């Protein structure tokens, strides 16, 4: 073949691979002979202490002394939702990462740390990073190509701080929106969660030159979204065919995409904690689904097993956990001078070593865990680039990244009502009055898992645009835009826009028995009503709320979910610069008594069904 012909052939092949999704994925790399040989070579040299170190993941707030990384051969660190670098600018996180990595590279075998962080809707602990809509909003786009692009950008922002592992995507299939983590789910249907989860992993794990692949983590295995009454960390009660039909497909799909890691759920299945579920972890995930990556626990997840800490360790490692996430450090001294046993990482290491020496945990199980961890580290390129590529820092929060997040916001908006075709709004009106607690609040727009674990109203993550700012940037220069939080002062306007909904929350703090709208939101609509002008409601929140009290008073009702930093995406669609394309990823109930509410139920009579969305 001539040189041109060869180039053409290679190009076609590359294109074909991309189109069929068969591009070499992480597992192909893990199976490559050089990678496998390197892992085996290390394994054959490692002492028991070095092996157990690899299985230990310590939160940065628990690490008593960075020297412990070297002393205990720690395999991993994480920064939990509230575990901050002293400086949360990109430079501060990069510095923190690189300083810790130095200690790992001072060990005999120089095996680098893999550093995990909850970059769940952007690199959301980093000041200045772009924040995407939470998964429920991405679910409303029903657009895997766009979600893949989002994943790719998030991986680039993670790489900007040197790191290469994120605890995302969450594959929960939310069955009951009383659950405080509903917004971490792409939606209530397993096929939607599978297609978007797979796309997200493909984006995150997209190979880039001169830096490691960002490793994704499918979580929380399994059944986290199906707990009774939506209780966080609760019990998922169903038979095995139902469990497999609803909660397993996301894992099958992300394993097809080569997901590197899986996190175990705090929840139980029919009363048995997932953290000790040998059948589901070892037999199903690693056996039947042939998952070759490694399994990590949730934050102190093994501590919830019955029995003392040593038995928790025994049970969970035997069930198939490869790495344990530990948020406690040693040396907590009680008032009486005794040192408290708080399930810290030194205890973990001590007990696991004893369990091996006592023959209670076979060395083959330890070797299997360590091999999996080493394979992921080597195949991802971490060993080659342990400090990442510092040049990537330029990419954090850049305009092209914000443009993609803005497109995600546009496509996530769901139009539930549009009486009299009031939308799109003309840009030439003489006065628009904007109201509501979430109109000018980046913290509310971003929700939980933003800068802090719970998120916070008003919390500024730099570089973003509030919905109010977006409206001001969109209308004609002759249009006056006024704003009051409570809607008072609306008189004289042509039209009112109320941006209302849920303030930020995360995990169990978001669990709710009553999803009625907050009183202050109802008051806003009452105040706006006085003017007798059309009202457009924009709902910010992680899940449906009961809206019948205000729906008759609103000419239009738009669900914007938790859009993140790019509030301009909302005004783009309100003013007709982009169309409404979003569709509900979750059924919208009429009353609490309907929950749990899902398509297919004989009594299915939602206010708006799954998939609803006006054009
Ligand atoms: C959450 C996980 C998260 C982990 C680390 C846990 O509480 O359930 O989703 O990845 O903390 O922050
Ligand atoms: C951490 C989170 C974690 C949570 C679990 C918080 O303090 O920052 O990452 O998910 O605790 O309870």
Coordinates of C-alpha atoms and ligand atoms in Angstrom, one line a residue:
X1 CA 0.0 0.0 0.0
X2 CA 1.3 3.5 -0.8
X3 CA 1.9 6.0 2.0
X4 CA -1.3 7.9 1.1
X5 CA -3.4 4.7 0.9
X6 CA -2.0 3.6 4.2
X7 CA -2.8 6.8 6.0
X8 CA -6.3 6.7 4.5
X9 CA -6.8 3.2 5.7
X10 CA -5.6 4.0 9.2
X11 CA -7.9 7.1 9.3
X12 CA -10.9 5.0 8.2
X13 CA -10.0 2.4 10.8
X14 CA -9.8 5.0 13.5
X15 CA -13.1 6.5 12.4
X16 CA -14.8 3.1 12.4
X17 CA -13.5 2.3 15.9
X18 CA -14.8 5.6 17.2
X19 CA -18.2 5.1 15.6
X20 CA -18.7 1.6 16.8
X21 CA -17.4 2.6 20.3
X22 CA -14.8 -0.1 20.0
X23 CA -11.8 2.2 20.5
X24 CA -9.3 0.6 22.8
X25 CA -10.6 1.0 26.3
X26 CA -9.0 0.7 29.7
X27 CA -9.5 -3.1 29.9
X28 CA -7.7 -3.6 26.6
X29 CA -4.8 -1.7 28.1
X30 CA -5.0 -3.7 31.3
X31 CA -4.8 -6.9 29.3
X32 CA -1.8 -5.7 27.4
X33 CA 1.2 -8.0 28.1
X34 CA 3.5 -5.1 29.2
X35 CA 1.0 -3.9 31.8
X36 CA 0.2 -7.3 33.1
X37 CA 4.0 -8.1 33.4
X38 CA 4.7 -4.9 35.3
X39 CA 1.8 -5.7 37.7
X40 CA 3.1 -9.2 38.3
X41 CA 6.7 -8.0 38.7
X42 CA 5.6 -5.7 41.5
X43 CA 3.3 -8.2 43.1
X44 CA 6.0 -10.8 43.3
X45 CA 8.3 -8.4 45.1
X46 CA 5.8 -6.9 47.5
X47 CA 5.7 -7.6 51.3
X48 CA 2.4 -8.1 53.1
X49 CA 2.7 -4.5 54.4
X50 CA 3.1 -3.1 51.0
X51 CA 0.2 -5.1 49.7
X52 CA -2.1 -4.0 52.5
X53 CA -1.0 -0.4 52.0
X54 CA -2.3 -0.5 48.4
X55 CA -5.7 -1.5 49.7
X56 CA -5.9 1.5 52.1
X57 CA -7.5 4.7 51.0
X58 CA -7.2 7.6 53.5
X59 CA -9.1 10.9 53.5
X60 CA -6.8 13.9 53.5
X61 CA -8.4 15.3 56.7
X62 CA -7.6 12.0 58.5
X63 CA -4.0 11.7 57.4
X64 CA -2.1 12.5 60.6
X65 CA 1.2 13.0 58.9
X66 CA 2.1 12.9 55.2
X67 CA 5.1 10.8 56.1
X68 CA 2.5 8.0 56.8
X69 CA 2.0 7.7 53.0
X70 CA 5.6 6.3 52.9
X71 CA 5.5 4.5 56.3
X72 CA 2.3 2.6 55.6
X73 CA 2.8 2.4 51.7
X74 CA -0.7 4.0 51.3
X75 CA -2.2 3.2 47.9
X76 CA -4.7 5.9 47.7
X77 CA -5.9 9.2 49.2
X78 CA -9.2 10.9 48.7
X79 CA -10.7 14.3 49.3
X80 CA -14.3 13.9 50.5
X81 CA -17.0 16.4 50.0
X82 CA -15.9 18.6 52.9
X83 CA -12.1 17.8 52.7
X84 CA -10.5 20.9 51.2
X85 CA -7.1 21.8 50.1
X86 CA -5.8 24.8 52.2
X87 CA -6.1 26.7 48.9
X88 CA -9.1 25.6 46.8
X89 CA -7.9 27.4 43.6
X90 CA -6.6 25.0 40.9
X91 CA -3.0 25.8 41.8
X92 CA -3.7 24.9 45.5
X93 CA -5.2 21.5 44.7
X94 CA -2.4 20.7 42.2
X95 CA 0.2 21.6 44.9
X96 CA -1.6 19.4 47.5
X97 CA -1.8 16.5 45.0
X98 CA 1.9 16.7 44.0
X99 CA 3.2 17.1 47.5
X100 CA 1.4 13.9 48.6
X101 CA 2.5 12.0 45.5
X102 CA 6.1 12.8 46.5
X103 CA 5.7 10.7 49.6
X104 CA 4.4 7.7 47.6
X105 CA 7.3 7.9 45.2
X106 CA 9.7 7.7 48.2
X107 CA 8.7 4.2 48.9
X108 CA 10.8 1.2 47.9
X109 CA 8.8 0.3 44.9
X110 CA 7.7 3.9 44.0
X111 CA 4.1 2.9 43.3
X112 CA 2.2 6.1 42.9
X113 CA -0.9 7.0 44.8
X114 CA -4.3 7.1 43.0
X115 CA -6.1 10.2 44.3
X116 CA -9.9 10.1 44.3
X117 CA -12.3 13.1 44.4
X118 CA -16.0 13.6 44.0
X119 CA -15.9 15.5 40.7
X120 CA -19.5 14.5 40.1
X121 CA -20.8 17.5 38.1
X122 CA -17.6 19.2 37.2
X123 CA -14.4 19.4 39.3
X124 CA -16.8 20.8 41.8
X125 CA -14.5 21.2 44.8
X126 CA -12.2 23.5 42.8
X127 CA -12.7 27.3 42.8
X128 CA -13.2 28.4 39.2
X129 CA -14.0 25.1 37.7
X130 CA -17.0 24.8 35.4
X131 CA -20.0 23.2 37.1
X132 CA -22.4 21.2 35.0
X133 CA -26.0 20.3 35.7
X134 CA -26.3 17.5 38.2
X135 CA -27.1 14.1 36.7
X136 CA -30.9 14.5 36.9
X137 CA -30.6 17.5 34.5
X138 CA -28.3 15.5 32.2
X139 CA -30.9 12.8 32.3
X140 CA -33.5 15.3 30.9
X141 CA -31.3 15.9 27.9
X142 CA -31.6 12.2 26.9
X143 CA -28.4 13.0 24.9
X144 CA -25.5 10.5 25.3
X145 CA -23.2 12.3 22.9
X146 CA -23.6 15.5 24.9
X147 CA -23.1 13.7 28.2
X148 CA -19.9 12.1 26.8
X149 CA -18.6 15.5 25.9
X150 CA -19.4 16.7 29.4
X151 CA -17.5 13.7 30.9
X152 CA -14.5 14.5 28.7
X153 CA -14.4 18.1 29.8
X154 CA -14.7 17.1 33.5
X155 CA -11.7 14.8 33.0
X156 CA -9.7 17.7 31.6
X157 CA -10.5 19.9 34.5
X158 CA -9.6 17.0 36.9
X159 CA -6.3 16.6 35.1
X160 CA -5.7 20.3 35.6
X161 CA -5.1 19.5 39.3
X162 CA -2.9 16.5 38.6
X163 CA -5.5 14.0 39.8
X164 CA -6.9 11.0 37.8
X165 CA -9.8 9.4 39.6
X166 CA -13.4 10.7 40.2
X167 CA -16.2 9.0 42.1
X168 CA -18.5 9.4 39.2
X169 CA -20.9 8.5 37.6
X170 CA -23.6 7.7 40.0
X171 CA -25.7 5.0 38.4
X172 CA -28.6 5.1 40.9
X173 CA -32.0 4.4 39.3
X174 CA -34.1 6.6 41.5
X175 CA -37.4 5.0 42.4
X176 CA -38.7 7.4 45.0
X177 CA -37.9 11.1 45.0
X178 CA -38.1 11.4 48.8
X179 CA -34.5 10.2 48.5
X180 CA -32.0 13.1 49.1
X181 CA -29.7 11.8 46.4
X182 CA -32.4 11.8 43.6
X183 CA -30.5 14.4 41.7
X184 CA -27.4 12.2 41.5
X185 CA -29.4 9.8 39.4
X186 CA -29.9 10.3 35.6
X187 CA -33.5 9.2 36.1
X188 CA -36.0 6.5 37.0
X189 CA -35.5 4.2 34.0
X190 CA -32.6 1.7 33.7
X191 CA -32.2 2.2 30.0
X192 CA -31.7 5.9 30.4
X193 CA -29.2 5.5 33.3
X194 CA -27.3 2.9 31.3
X195 CA -26.9 4.9 28.1
X196 CA -25.9 8.1 29.9
X197 CA -23.7 6.3 32.5
X198 CA -21.9 4.6 29.7
X199 CA -21.4 7.8 27.7
X200 CA -20.2 9.6 30.9
X201 CA -17.6 6.9 31.4
X202 CA -16.5 7.0 27.8
X203 CA -16.0 10.8 28.2
X204 CA -14.2 10.7 31.5
X205 CA -11.9 7.8 30.4
X206 CA -11.1 9.3 27.0
X207 CA -7.3 8.9 26.5
X208 CA -5.3 12.1 26.2
X209 CA -1.7 12.5 25.4
X210 CA 0.9 13.3 28.1
X211 CA -1.3 12.6 31.1
X212 CA -3.0 9.6 32.7
X213 CA -6.5 8.6 31.8
X214 CA -9.1 9.8 34.3
X215 CA -10.5 6.8 36.0
X216 CA -14.3 6.7 36.5
X217 CA -16.1 5.0 39.4
X218 CA -19.5 3.5 38.8
X219 CA -21.5 3.9 42.1
X220 CA -23.2 2.9 44.3
X221 CA -23.3 -0.8 43.6
X222 CA -26.1 -1.8 43.8
X223 CA -29.7 -0.7 44.4
X224 CA -28.9 2.7 46.1
X225 CA -31.8 4.3 44.2
X226 CA -34.4 1.7 45.2
X227 CA -34.5 1.9 49.0
X228 CA -37.9 1.8 50.8
X229 CA -39.4 5.2 50.9
X230 CA -36.3 6.7 49.4
X231 CA -34.4 6.5 52.6
X232 CA -30.7 7.3 52.1
X233 CA -28.5 4.3 52.9
X234 CA -31.7 2.3 53.5
X235 CA -32.9 -1.1 52.4
X236 CA -33.8 -2.1 48.9
X237 CA -36.6 -4.7 49.1
X238 CA -37.2 -6.7 45.9
X239 CA -36.6 -10.1 44.4
X240 CA -33.5 -10.8 42.4
X241 CA -35.1 -10.5 38.9
X242 CA -36.3 -7.0 39.9
X243 CA -32.9 -6.0 41.3
X244 CA -31.3 -7.2 38.1
X245 CA -33.8 -5.5 35.8
X246 CA -33.7 -2.1 37.5
X247 CA -30.3 -1.7 39.1
X248 CA -27.8 -3.9 37.2
X249 CA -28.0 -2.6 33.6
X250 CA -26.0 0.5 34.4
X251 CA -23.1 -1.6 35.6
X252 CA -23.3 -3.9 32.5
X253 CA -23.2 -0.8 30.3
X254 CA -20.3 0.9 32.1
X255 CA -18.3 -2.3 32.2
X256 CA -18.8 -2.4 28.4
X257 CA -17.2 1.1 28.4
X258 CA -14.3 -0.1 30.5
X259 CA -15.1 1.6 33.8
X260 CA -12.0 1.3 36.0
X261 CA -13.6 1.2 39.5
X262 CA -16.9 0.5 41.2
X263 CA -18.0 1.8 44.6
X264 CA -20.2 -0.2 46.9
X265 CA -23.4 1.2 48.2
X266 CA -24.2 1.9 51.9
X267 CA -27.6 0.4 51.3
X268 CA -28.8 -3.1 51.9
X269 CA -30.6 -5.6 49.7
X270 CA -33.3 -7.3 51.6
X271 CA -31.7 -6.5 54.9
X272 CA -28.1 -7.5 54.0
X273 CA -25.6 -4.7 53.7
X274 CA -24.0 -4.4 50.3
X275 CA -20.6 -4.0 51.9
X276 CA -20.6 -7.6 52.8
X277 CA -22.5 -9.0 49.9
X278 CA -20.2 -11.8 48.5
X279 CA -22.9 -12.9 46.0
X280 CA -23.4 -9.5 44.4
X281 CA -19.7 -8.3 44.5
X282 CA -17.7 -11.5 43.9
X283 CA -20.1 -13.7 42.1
X284 CA -22.1 -11.2 40.0
X285 CA -19.9 -8.2 39.5
X286 CA -16.5 -9.9 39.3
X287 CA -17.6 -13.3 38.1
X288 CA -20.6 -13.0 35.9
X289 CA -19.9 -9.5 34.6
X290 CA -16.2 -10.1 34.5
X291 CA -15.4 -6.7 35.9
X292 CA -11.6 -6.6 35.9
X293 CA -11.1 -3.2 37.7
X294 CA -11.1 -2.7 41.5
X295 CA -13.9 -2.3 44.0
X296 CA -13.7 0.5 46.6
X297 CA -15.9 0.9 49.7
X298 CA -17.9 4.0 50.5
X299 CA -16.8 6.5 53.2
X300 CA -16.5 4.3 56.4
X301 CA -19.0 2.0 54.6
X302 CA -17.6 -1.2 56.2
X303 CA -18.0 0.3 59.7
X304 CA -21.7 -0.2 59.4
X305 CA -21.4 -3.9 59.3
X306 CA -22.4 -5.8 62.4
X307 CA -19.6 -6.8 64.7
X308 CA -16.3 -5.1 65.6
X309 CA -14.0 -3.3 63.2
X310 CA -11.8 -6.4 62.7
X311 CA -14.7 -8.5 61.7
X312 CA -16.0 -5.7 59.5
X313 CA -12.7 -5.8 57.7
X314 CA -12.7 -9.6 57.4
X315 CA -16.3 -9.7 56.1
X316 CA -15.9 -7.0 53.5
X317 CA -12.6 -8.1 52.1
X318 CA -13.8 -11.6 51.8
X319 CA -17.0 -10.3 50.1
X320 CA -14.7 -8.9 47.4
X321 CA -13.8 -5.3 48.4
X322 CA -10.3 -4.4 47.1
X323 CA -9.8 -0.9 48.6
X324 CA -11.3 0.6 51.8
X325 CA -12.2 4.3 52.1
X326 CA -11.2 5.4 55.6
X327 CA -12.1 8.9 57.0
X328 CA -10.6 8.4 60.4
X329 CA -7.0 9.0 61.6
X330 CA -5.1 7.5 64.6
X331 CA -4.4 9.3 67.8
X332 CA -7.7 10.5 69.0
X333 CA -7.0 10.8 72.7
X334 CA -9.9 10.6 75.2
X335 CA -10.1 12.8 78.2
X336 CA -9.0 9.9 80.4
X337 CA -5.8 9.6 78.3
X338 CA -6.7 6.4 76.5
X339 CA -6.5 6.4 72.7
X340 CA -9.9 5.9 71.2
X341 CA -10.6 3.1 68.8
X342 CA -12.2 5.0 66.0
X343 CA -11.7 2.6 63.0
X344 CA -8.7 4.5 61.8
X345 CA -6.3 3.6 59.0
X346 CA -3.6 2.3 61.3
X347 CA -6.1 -0.1 62.9
X348 CA -7.3 -1.1 59.4
X349 CA -3.8 -2.0 58.4
X350 CA -3.0 -3.8 61.7
X351 CA -6.2 -5.8 61.7
X352 CA -6.0 -6.8 58.0
X353 CA -2.4 -8.0 58.5
X354 CA -3.5 -10.0 61.6
X355 CA -6.4 -11.6 59.6
X356 CA -4.0 -12.7 56.9
X357 CA -1.5 -14.1 59.5
X358 CA -4.4 -15.9 61.3
X359 CA -5.4 -17.5 58.0
X360 CA -8.8 -15.8 58.1
X361 CA -8.2 -13.8 54.9
X362 CA -6.3 -15.9 52.3
X363 CA -3.3 -14.2 50.7
X364 CA -4.8 -15.1 47.3
X365 CA -7.6 -12.6 48.1
X366 CA -5.1 -9.9 49.0
X367 CA -3.1 -10.6 45.8
X368 CA -6.3 -10.4 43.7
X369 CA -7.2 -7.0 45.3
X370 CA -3.7 -5.6 44.8
X371 CA -3.3 -6.9 41.3
X372 CA -6.5 -5.1 40.3
X373 CA -5.4 -1.9 41.8
X374 CA -2.0 -2.1 40.2
X375 CA -3.5 -2.9 36.8
X376 CA -5.7 0.2 36.9
X377 CA -2.8 2.3 38.0
X378 CA -0.4 1.1 35.3
X379 CA -3.0 0.9 32.5
X380 CA -4.2 4.5 33.2
X381 CA -0.8 5.9 32.7
X382 CA -0.5 7.0 36.3
X383 CA 2.8 5.2 36.7
X384 CA 4.2 7.0 33.7
X385 CA 2.8 10.4 34.7
X386 CA 2.5 10.3 38.5
X387 CA 2.4 14.1 38.8
X388 CA -0.1 14.4 35.9
X389 CA 0.6 17.2 33.4
X390 CA 0.7 20.6 35.1
X391 CA 0.0 22.3 31.8
X392 CA -3.6 21.0 32.0
X393 CA -4.2 23.6 34.7
X394 CA -4.9 26.2 31.9
X395 CA -8.0 24.3 30.9
X396 CA -9.9 24.7 34.2
X397 CA -13.0 26.9 33.7
X398 CA -12.0 27.9 30.2
X399 CA -14.6 29.4 27.8
X400 CA -14.9 26.3 25.6
X401 CA -15.7 24.2 28.6
X402 CA -18.3 26.6 29.8
X403 CA -19.9 26.5 26.3
X404 CA -20.5 22.8 26.6
X405 CA -22.0 23.2 30.1
X406 CA -24.2 25.9 28.8
X407 CA -25.4 23.6 26.0
X408 CA -26.1 20.9 28.7
X409 CA -28.3 23.5 30.6
X410 CA -30.2 24.4 27.4
X411 CA -31.0 20.8 26.6
X412 CA -31.9 19.9 30.2
X413 CA -34.8 22.4 30.5
X414 CA -38.2 20.8 30.5
X415 CA -41.2 22.8 29.6
X416 CA -44.3 21.5 31.5
X417 CA -46.8 24.3 30.7
X418 CA -46.9 27.1 28.1
X419 CA -50.4 28.6 28.2
X420 CA -51.0 31.1 25.4
X421 CA -47.6 30.3 24.0
X422 CA -46.1 32.9 26.3
X423 CA -42.7 31.4 25.7
X424 CA -40.3 32.3 24.1
X425 CA -40.3 35.7 25.6
X426 CA -39.6 38.7 23.4
X427 CA -36.3 40.4 24.0
X428 CA -37.9 43.8 23.2
X429 CA -40.3 44.2 26.2
X430 CA -40.0 47.4 28.0
X431 CA -39.8 45.9 31.5
X432 CA -39.3 42.4 32.9
X433 CA -39.5 41.7 36.6
X434 CA -37.5 38.8 38.0
X435 CA -38.2 37.3 41.4
X436 CA -37.4 34.3 43.6
X437 CA -34.6 33.1 45.9
X438 CA -32.8 31.3 43.1
X439 CA -32.8 34.0 40.4
X440 CA -29.5 35.4 41.5
X441 CA -27.8 32.7 43.5
X442 CA -25.1 30.5 42.1
X443 CA -25.1 28.3 45.2
X444 CA -28.8 27.4 44.7
X445 CA -28.2 26.8 40.9
X446 CA -25.3 24.4 41.7
X447 CA -26.9 22.5 44.6
X448 CA -25.0 20.0 46.8
X449 CA -21.5 18.7 46.0
X450 CA -20.3 22.2 45.1
X451 CA -17.2 23.6 46.9
X452 CA -18.6 21.9 50.1
X453 CA -20.4 18.6 50.6
X454 CA -23.8 20.1 51.2
X455 CA -23.3 23.1 48.9
X456 CA -24.7 26.4 50.2
X457 CA -27.0 29.2 49.1
X458 CA -25.0 32.1 47.7
X459 CA -21.9 30.1 47.6
X460 CA -19.8 31.7 44.9
X461 CA -17.9 29.5 42.6
X462 CA -16.1 32.0 40.4
X463 CA -16.7 32.4 36.7
X464 CA -20.4 31.5 36.7
X465 CA -23.4 33.3 35.6
X466 CA -26.7 33.5 37.6
X467 CA -30.0 33.2 35.8
X468 CA -30.7 36.9 36.4
X469 CA -27.3 37.9 34.9
X470 CA -28.1 35.6 32.0
X471 CA -31.5 37.4 31.4
X472 CA -29.8 40.8 31.6
X473 CA -27.3 39.8 29.0
X474 CA -29.9 38.5 26.7
X475 CA -32.6 41.2 26.5
X476 CA -32.4 44.3 24.3
X477 CA -30.5 47.3 25.7
X478 CA -33.8 49.2 26.0
X479 CA -35.4 46.5 28.1
X480 CA -35.4 47.2 31.9
X481 CA -34.9 44.2 34.1
X482 CA -35.9 44.7 37.7
X483 CA -35.4 42.1 40.6
X484 CA -36.8 41.6 44.0
X485 CA -36.4 38.3 45.9
X486 CA -40.0 38.2 47.1
X487 CA -41.7 39.6 44.0
X488 CA -42.8 42.8 45.6
X489 CA -42.5 45.8 43.3
X490 CA -43.6 43.9 40.2
X491 CA -46.2 46.6 39.2
X492 CA -45.5 48.2 35.8
X493 CA -43.7 45.2 34.4
X494 CA -44.8 43.5 31.2
X495 CA -44.0 40.0 32.4
X496 CA -42.6 38.3 35.5
X497 CA -40.1 35.5 35.8
X498 CA -40.0 33.6 39.2
X499 CA -37.0 31.4 39.8
X500 CA -38.0 29.3 42.8
X501 CA -37.3 25.8 44.2
X502 CA -35.0 23.9 46.5
X503 CA -31.9 25.2 48.4
X504 CA -28.8 22.9 48.3
X505 CA -28.5 19.7 50.1
X506 CA -26.7 16.3 49.9
X507 CA -27.1 12.7 50.9
X508 CA -29.4 12.1 53.9
X509 CA -29.8 15.8 54.6
X510 CA -32.0 15.8 51.5
X511 CA -34.3 13.0 52.5
X512 CA -37.9 14.4 52.7
X513 CA -41.2 13.1 53.8
X514 CA -43.1 16.0 52.3
X515 CA -42.2 17.5 49.0
X516 CA -44.6 20.4 49.1
X517 CA -43.3 23.7 47.7
X518 CA -41.7 26.0 50.3
X519 CA -43.9 28.7 51.6
X520 CA -41.6 31.5 50.4
X521 CA -41.9 30.2 46.9
X522 CA -45.7 30.3 47.1
X523 CA -45.5 33.8 48.5
X524 CA -43.4 34.9 45.5
X525 CA -46.1 33.8 43.1
X526 CA -48.8 35.4 45.2
X527 CA -47.0 38.7 45.2
X528 CA -46.4 38.6 41.4
X529 CA -50.1 37.7 40.8
X530 CA -51.1 41.2 42.1
X531 CA -49.8 42.8 38.9
X532 CA -52.1 40.7 36.6
X533 CA -49.3 40.0 34.1
X534 CA -48.1 36.7 32.7
X535 CA -45.9 34.7 35.1
X536 CA -43.2 32.3 34.0
X537 CA -42.0 30.0 36.8
X538 CA -38.5 28.4 36.6
X539 CA -38.0 25.6 39.0
X540 CA -34.5 24.9 40.4
X541 CA -34.2 21.7 42.3
X542 CA -33.0 18.1 42.4
X543 CA -36.4 16.4 42.0
X544 CA -40.0 17.0 41.5
X545 CA -42.0 19.0 44.1
X546 CA -45.7 19.3 44.4
X547 CA -46.6 22.3 42.3
X548 CA -50.4 22.3 42.0
X549 CA -50.7 25.2 44.4
X550 CA -49.0 27.5 41.9
X551 CA -49.4 25.9 38.5
X552 CA -52.8 27.6 37.7
X553 CA -51.2 31.0 38.4
X554 CA -48.2 30.4 36.1
X555 CA -48.6 30.8 32.3
X556 CA -45.5 28.8 31.8
X557 CA -43.6 26.4 34.0
X558 CA -40.0 25.4 33.3
X559 CA -38.0 22.8 35.2
X560 CA -34.3 23.8 35.2
X561 CA -33.0 21.1 37.7
X562 CA -29.7 22.1 39.2
X563 CA -28.1 23.7 36.2
X564 CA -24.6 24.6 37.6
X565 CA -22.6 27.7 36.9
X566 CA -23.8 28.4 33.3
X567 CA -27.1 30.2 34.1
X568 CA -27.0 31.8 30.7
X569 CA -28.3 28.4 29.2
X570 CA -31.6 29.1 31.0
X571 CA -32.1 32.6 29.4
X572 CA -31.0 31.2 26.0
X573 CA -34.0 29.0 25.9
X574 CA -36.5 31.4 27.7
X575 CA -35.8 34.0 25.0
X576 CA -35.8 31.6 22.0
X577 CA -32.1 31.6 21.2
X578 CA -32.4 27.8 21.6
X579 CA -35.4 25.4 21.6
X580 CA -36.9 23.4 24.4
X581 CA -35.8 19.8 23.9
X582 CA -35.6 18.4 27.5
X583 CA -37.9 15.5 28.6
X584 CA -38.7 14.4 32.2
X585 CA -36.3 11.7 33.4
X586 CA -38.6 11.1 36.3
X587 CA -42.4 11.0 36.7
X588 CA -43.9 14.2 38.2
X589 CA -46.3 13.3 41.0
X590 CA -49.6 15.0 42.0
X591 CA -49.4 14.0 45.7
X592 CA -47.1 12.4 48.2
X593 CA -49.5 9.4 48.5
X594 CA -48.6 8.4 44.9
X595 CA -44.9 7.7 45.8
X596 CA -43.2 5.6 44.7
X597 CA -44.5 6.5 41.3
X598 CA -43.2 4.7 38.1
X599 CA -44.5 4.1 34.6
X600 CA -46.0 0.7 34.2
X601 CA -47.9 0.8 37.5
X602 CA -51.6 0.1 37.1
X603 CA -52.3 3.2 39.2
X604 CA -49.9 5.4 37.2
X605 CA -51.6 8.9 37.1
X606 CA -48.8 11.4 37.4
X607 CA -49.2 15.1 37.0
X608 CA -46.7 14.8 34.1
X609 CA -45.5 11.4 32.9
X610 CA -41.9 10.2 32.4
X611 CA -40.7 11.6 29.1
X612 CA -43.0 14.6 29.1
X613 CA -41.7 17.9 27.7
X614 CA -43.4 20.5 25.5
X615 CA -41.5 21.8 22.5
Ligands
LIG1 C1 -20.8 9.1 49.3 C2 -20.1 8.8 48.1 C3 -18.8 9.6 48.0 C4 -18.0 9.4 49.2 C5 -16.7 10.2 49.2 C6 -19.9 9.1 50.5 O1 -20.6 9.6 51.6 O2 -21.9 8.2 49.5 O3 -20.9 9.0 47.0 O4 -18.1 9.3 46.8 O5 -18.7 9.8 50.3 O6 -16.9 11.5 49.3
LIG2 C1 -17.6 14.0 53.7 C2 -18.3 13.5 52.5 C3 -18.9 12.2 52.8 C4 -19.8 12.3 54.1 C5 -20.3 11.0 54.5 C6 -18.6 14.2 54.8 O1 -18.0 14.7 55.9 O2 -17.0 15.2 53.4 O3 -17.4 13.3 51.4 O4 -19.6 11.7 51.8 O5 -19.1 12.9 55.1 O6 -21.0 11.0 55.7

